[in-house]
Coordinates of C-alpha atoms in Angstrom, one line a residue:
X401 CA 79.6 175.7 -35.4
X402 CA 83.1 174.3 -36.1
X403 CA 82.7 172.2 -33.6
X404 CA 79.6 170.8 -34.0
X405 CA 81.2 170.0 -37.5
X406 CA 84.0 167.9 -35.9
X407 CA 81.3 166.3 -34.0
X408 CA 78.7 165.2 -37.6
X409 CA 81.9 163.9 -39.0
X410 CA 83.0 161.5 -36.2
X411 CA 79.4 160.5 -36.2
X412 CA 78.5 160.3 -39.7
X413 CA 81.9 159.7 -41.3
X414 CA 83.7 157.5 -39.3
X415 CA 80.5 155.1 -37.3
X416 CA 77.9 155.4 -40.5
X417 CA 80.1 155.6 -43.7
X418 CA 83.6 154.9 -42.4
X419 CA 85.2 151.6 -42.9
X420 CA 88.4 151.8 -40.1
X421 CA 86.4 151.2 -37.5
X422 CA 84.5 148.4 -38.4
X423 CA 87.5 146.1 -39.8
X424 CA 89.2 144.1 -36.1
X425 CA 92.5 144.2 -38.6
X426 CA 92.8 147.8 -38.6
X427 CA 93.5 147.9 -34.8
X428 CA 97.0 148.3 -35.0
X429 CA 97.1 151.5 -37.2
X430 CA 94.7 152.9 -34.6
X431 CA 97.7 152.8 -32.2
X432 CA 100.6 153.8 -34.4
X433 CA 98.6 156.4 -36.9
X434 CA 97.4 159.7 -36.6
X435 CA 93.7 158.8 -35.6
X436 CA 90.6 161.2 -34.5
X437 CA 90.4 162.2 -37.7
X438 CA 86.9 162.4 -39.9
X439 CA 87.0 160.9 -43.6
X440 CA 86.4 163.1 -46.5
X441 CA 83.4 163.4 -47.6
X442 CA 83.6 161.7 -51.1
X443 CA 85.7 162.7 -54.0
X444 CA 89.6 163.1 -53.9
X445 CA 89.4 165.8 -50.8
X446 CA 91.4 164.7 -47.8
X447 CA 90.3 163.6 -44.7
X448 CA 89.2 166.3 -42.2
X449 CA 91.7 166.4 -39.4
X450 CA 90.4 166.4 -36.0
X451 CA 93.1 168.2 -33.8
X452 CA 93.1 164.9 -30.7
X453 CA 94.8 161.5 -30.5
X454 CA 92.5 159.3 -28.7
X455 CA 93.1 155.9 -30.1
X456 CA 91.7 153.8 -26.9
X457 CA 88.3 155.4 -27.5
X458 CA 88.9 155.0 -31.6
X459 CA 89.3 151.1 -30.6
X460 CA 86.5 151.1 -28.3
X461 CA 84.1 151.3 -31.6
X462 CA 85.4 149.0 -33.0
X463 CA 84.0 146.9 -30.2
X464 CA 80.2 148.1 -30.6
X465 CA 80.6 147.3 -34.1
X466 CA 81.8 144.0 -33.7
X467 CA 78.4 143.7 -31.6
X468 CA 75.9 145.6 -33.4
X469 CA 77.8 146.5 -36.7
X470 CA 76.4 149.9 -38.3
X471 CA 73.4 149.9 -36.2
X472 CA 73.6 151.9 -33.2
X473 CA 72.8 149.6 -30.3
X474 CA 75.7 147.8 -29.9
X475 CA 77.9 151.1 -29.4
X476 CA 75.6 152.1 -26.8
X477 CA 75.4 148.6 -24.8
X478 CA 79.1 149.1 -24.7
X479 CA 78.6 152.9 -23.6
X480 CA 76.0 151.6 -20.7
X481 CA 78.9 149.0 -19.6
X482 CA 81.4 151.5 -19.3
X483 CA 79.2 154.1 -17.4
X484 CA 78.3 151.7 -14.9
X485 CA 81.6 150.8 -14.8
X486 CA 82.2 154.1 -13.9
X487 CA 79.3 154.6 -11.2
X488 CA 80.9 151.1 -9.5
X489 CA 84.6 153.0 -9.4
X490 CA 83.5 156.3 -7.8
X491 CA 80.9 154.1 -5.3
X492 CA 84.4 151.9 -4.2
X493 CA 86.8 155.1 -4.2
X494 CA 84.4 157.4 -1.7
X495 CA 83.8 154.4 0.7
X496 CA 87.9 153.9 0.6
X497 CA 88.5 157.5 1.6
X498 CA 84.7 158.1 3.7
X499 CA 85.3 157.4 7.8
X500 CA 84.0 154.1 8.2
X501 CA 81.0 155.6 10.4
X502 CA 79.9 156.9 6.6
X503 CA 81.0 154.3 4.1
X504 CA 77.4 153.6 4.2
X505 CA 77.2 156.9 2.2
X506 CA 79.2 155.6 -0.5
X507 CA 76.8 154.4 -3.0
X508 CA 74.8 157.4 -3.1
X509 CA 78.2 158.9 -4.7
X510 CA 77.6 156.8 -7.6
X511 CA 74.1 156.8 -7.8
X512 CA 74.1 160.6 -7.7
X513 CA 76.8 160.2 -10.7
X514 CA 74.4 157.5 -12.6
X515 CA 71.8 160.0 -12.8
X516 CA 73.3 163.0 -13.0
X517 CA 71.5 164.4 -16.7
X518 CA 73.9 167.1 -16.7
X519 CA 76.3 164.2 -17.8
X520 CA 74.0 162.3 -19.9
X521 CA 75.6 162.9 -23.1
X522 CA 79.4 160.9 -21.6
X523 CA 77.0 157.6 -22.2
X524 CA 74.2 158.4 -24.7
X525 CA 76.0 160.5 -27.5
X526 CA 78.1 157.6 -28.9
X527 CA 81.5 159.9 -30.1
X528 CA 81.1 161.2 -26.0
X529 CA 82.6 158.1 -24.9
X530 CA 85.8 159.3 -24.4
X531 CA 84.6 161.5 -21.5
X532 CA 83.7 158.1 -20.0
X533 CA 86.1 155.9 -20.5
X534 CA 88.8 158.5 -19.5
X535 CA 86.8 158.5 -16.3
X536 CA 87.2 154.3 -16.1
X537 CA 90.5 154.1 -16.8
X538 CA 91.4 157.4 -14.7
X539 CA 89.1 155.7 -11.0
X540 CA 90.9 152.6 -11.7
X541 CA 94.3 153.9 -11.5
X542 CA 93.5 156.3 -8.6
X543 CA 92.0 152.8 -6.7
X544 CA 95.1 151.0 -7.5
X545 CA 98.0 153.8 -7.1
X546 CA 95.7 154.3 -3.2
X547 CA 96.2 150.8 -2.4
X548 CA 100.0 150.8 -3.4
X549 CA 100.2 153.4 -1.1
X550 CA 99.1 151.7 1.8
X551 CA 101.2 148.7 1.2
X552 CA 104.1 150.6 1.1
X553 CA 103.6 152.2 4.2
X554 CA 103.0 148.8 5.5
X555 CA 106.2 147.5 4.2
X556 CA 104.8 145.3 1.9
X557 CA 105.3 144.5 -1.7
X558 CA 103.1 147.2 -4.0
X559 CA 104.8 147.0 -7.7
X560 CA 102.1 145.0 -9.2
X561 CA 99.5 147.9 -8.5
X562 CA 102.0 150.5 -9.1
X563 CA 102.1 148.8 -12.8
X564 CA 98.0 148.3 -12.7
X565 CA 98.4 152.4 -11.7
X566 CA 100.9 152.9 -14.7
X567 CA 98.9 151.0 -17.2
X568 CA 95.3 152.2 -16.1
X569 CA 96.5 155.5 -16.5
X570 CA 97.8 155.0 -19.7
X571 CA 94.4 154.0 -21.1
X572 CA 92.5 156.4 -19.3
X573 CA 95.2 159.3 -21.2
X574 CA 94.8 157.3 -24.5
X575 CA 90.7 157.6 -24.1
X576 CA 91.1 161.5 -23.1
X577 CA 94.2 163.7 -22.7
X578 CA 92.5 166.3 -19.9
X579 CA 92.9 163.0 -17.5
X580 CA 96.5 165.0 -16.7
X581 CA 94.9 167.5 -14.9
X582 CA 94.7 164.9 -12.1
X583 CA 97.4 165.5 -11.5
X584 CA 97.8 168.1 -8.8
X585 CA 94.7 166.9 -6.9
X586 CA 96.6 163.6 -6.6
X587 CA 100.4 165.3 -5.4
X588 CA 97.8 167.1 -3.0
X589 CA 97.0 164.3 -1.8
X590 CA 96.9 164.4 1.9
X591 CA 99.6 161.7 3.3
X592 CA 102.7 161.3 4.5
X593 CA 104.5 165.0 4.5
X594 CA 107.9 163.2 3.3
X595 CA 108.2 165.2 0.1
X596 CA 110.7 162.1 -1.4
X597 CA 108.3 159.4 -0.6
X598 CA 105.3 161.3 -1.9
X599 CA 107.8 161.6 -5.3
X600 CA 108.0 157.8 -5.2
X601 CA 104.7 157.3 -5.2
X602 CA 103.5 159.1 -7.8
X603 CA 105.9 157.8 -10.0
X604 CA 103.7 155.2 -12.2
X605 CA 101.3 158.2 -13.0
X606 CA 104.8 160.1 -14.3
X607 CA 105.9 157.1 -16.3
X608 CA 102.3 156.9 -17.4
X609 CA 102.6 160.8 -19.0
X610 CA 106.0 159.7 -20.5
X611 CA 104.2 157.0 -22.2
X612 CA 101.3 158.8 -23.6
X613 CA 103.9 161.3 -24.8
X614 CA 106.0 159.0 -26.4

């Protein structure tokens, strides 16, 4: 029940009746200001505290309003985007780590994904996006950080996609916290059995943590 609260006062408060969201100027505070939180409900009562910081996905509305304003379609044309966005990702990351006798497999990953109705409501419940574009954000950095990996092993220059790692990651913790528990599955990762280099490498997902915590 409490929950289901939280989620009619994101909905109803903040994308019907709110006025944060809808304003481009109030982007900033977004970033620097306590922000999933649901405004009161009229009088001189406070605003109902939401107990997140997901200011990425908070900013992501703004967007469908700028494209639909208070109507709903223009929140879900950018929900749709971002999903397939997300079926695109997962299709590229299982043909990178498939055999190549199989990579012909790989689009069935993200087709099973794209219709998967168990995970309908990450693109169709507009205040679900976060789910989504934690997932974005979270394939994207995975794709670059694997590609700095082999050019590192290759001697070659890799910081640019270690920052594109860093700053993907970032956004993907900034849409959704629970994109740490990546974490391990990525120090797992099988690899080179050198316990410093596999230290370096995950390094722009560390600094990424550090700056989501600061």
């Amino acid at each position: 029940f409490r929950q289901g609260r939280c989620l009619a006062f994101a909905s109803q408060f903040v994308l019907e009746r709110g006025t944060g969201v809808h304003d481009p100027r109030n982007l900033p505070a977004v970033f620097s200001r306590r922000t999933m939180s649901a405004a009161s409900q009229g009088g001189d009562a406070a605003p109902t505290p939401i107990d997140t910081d997901r200011p990425v996905t908070l900013a992501s509305f703004t967007l469908g309003s700028l494209l639909g304003g208070r109507a709903p379609w223009g929140h879900h044309l950018v929900g749709a985007l971002v999903h397939l966005g997300v079926v695109l990702a997962l299709a590229r990351l299982a043909r990178a780590l498939l055999p190549d006798e199989d990579r012909d497999l790989a689009p069935w990953a993200g087709a099973a994904l794209a219709l998967q109705p168990q995970l309908a409501e990450a693109q169709v419940y507009i205040n679900g996006r976060s789910d989504s574009r934690c997932a974005l954000f979270g394939l994207i950095a995975v794709l670059a950080w694997r590609r700095a990996v082999e050019r590192q092993r290759a001697s070659q220059p890799a910081v640019a996609l270690e920052l594109a790692a860093c700053a993907t990651f970032t956004l993907g913790l900034l849409s959704k916290e629970v994109l740490v528990g990546v974490l391990p599955a990525l120090a797992l990762w099988p690899g080179d059995g050198d316990a410093k280099k596999r230290a370096r490498s995950l390094a722009p997902f560390a600094l990424a943590v550090c700056a989501y915590a600061a």
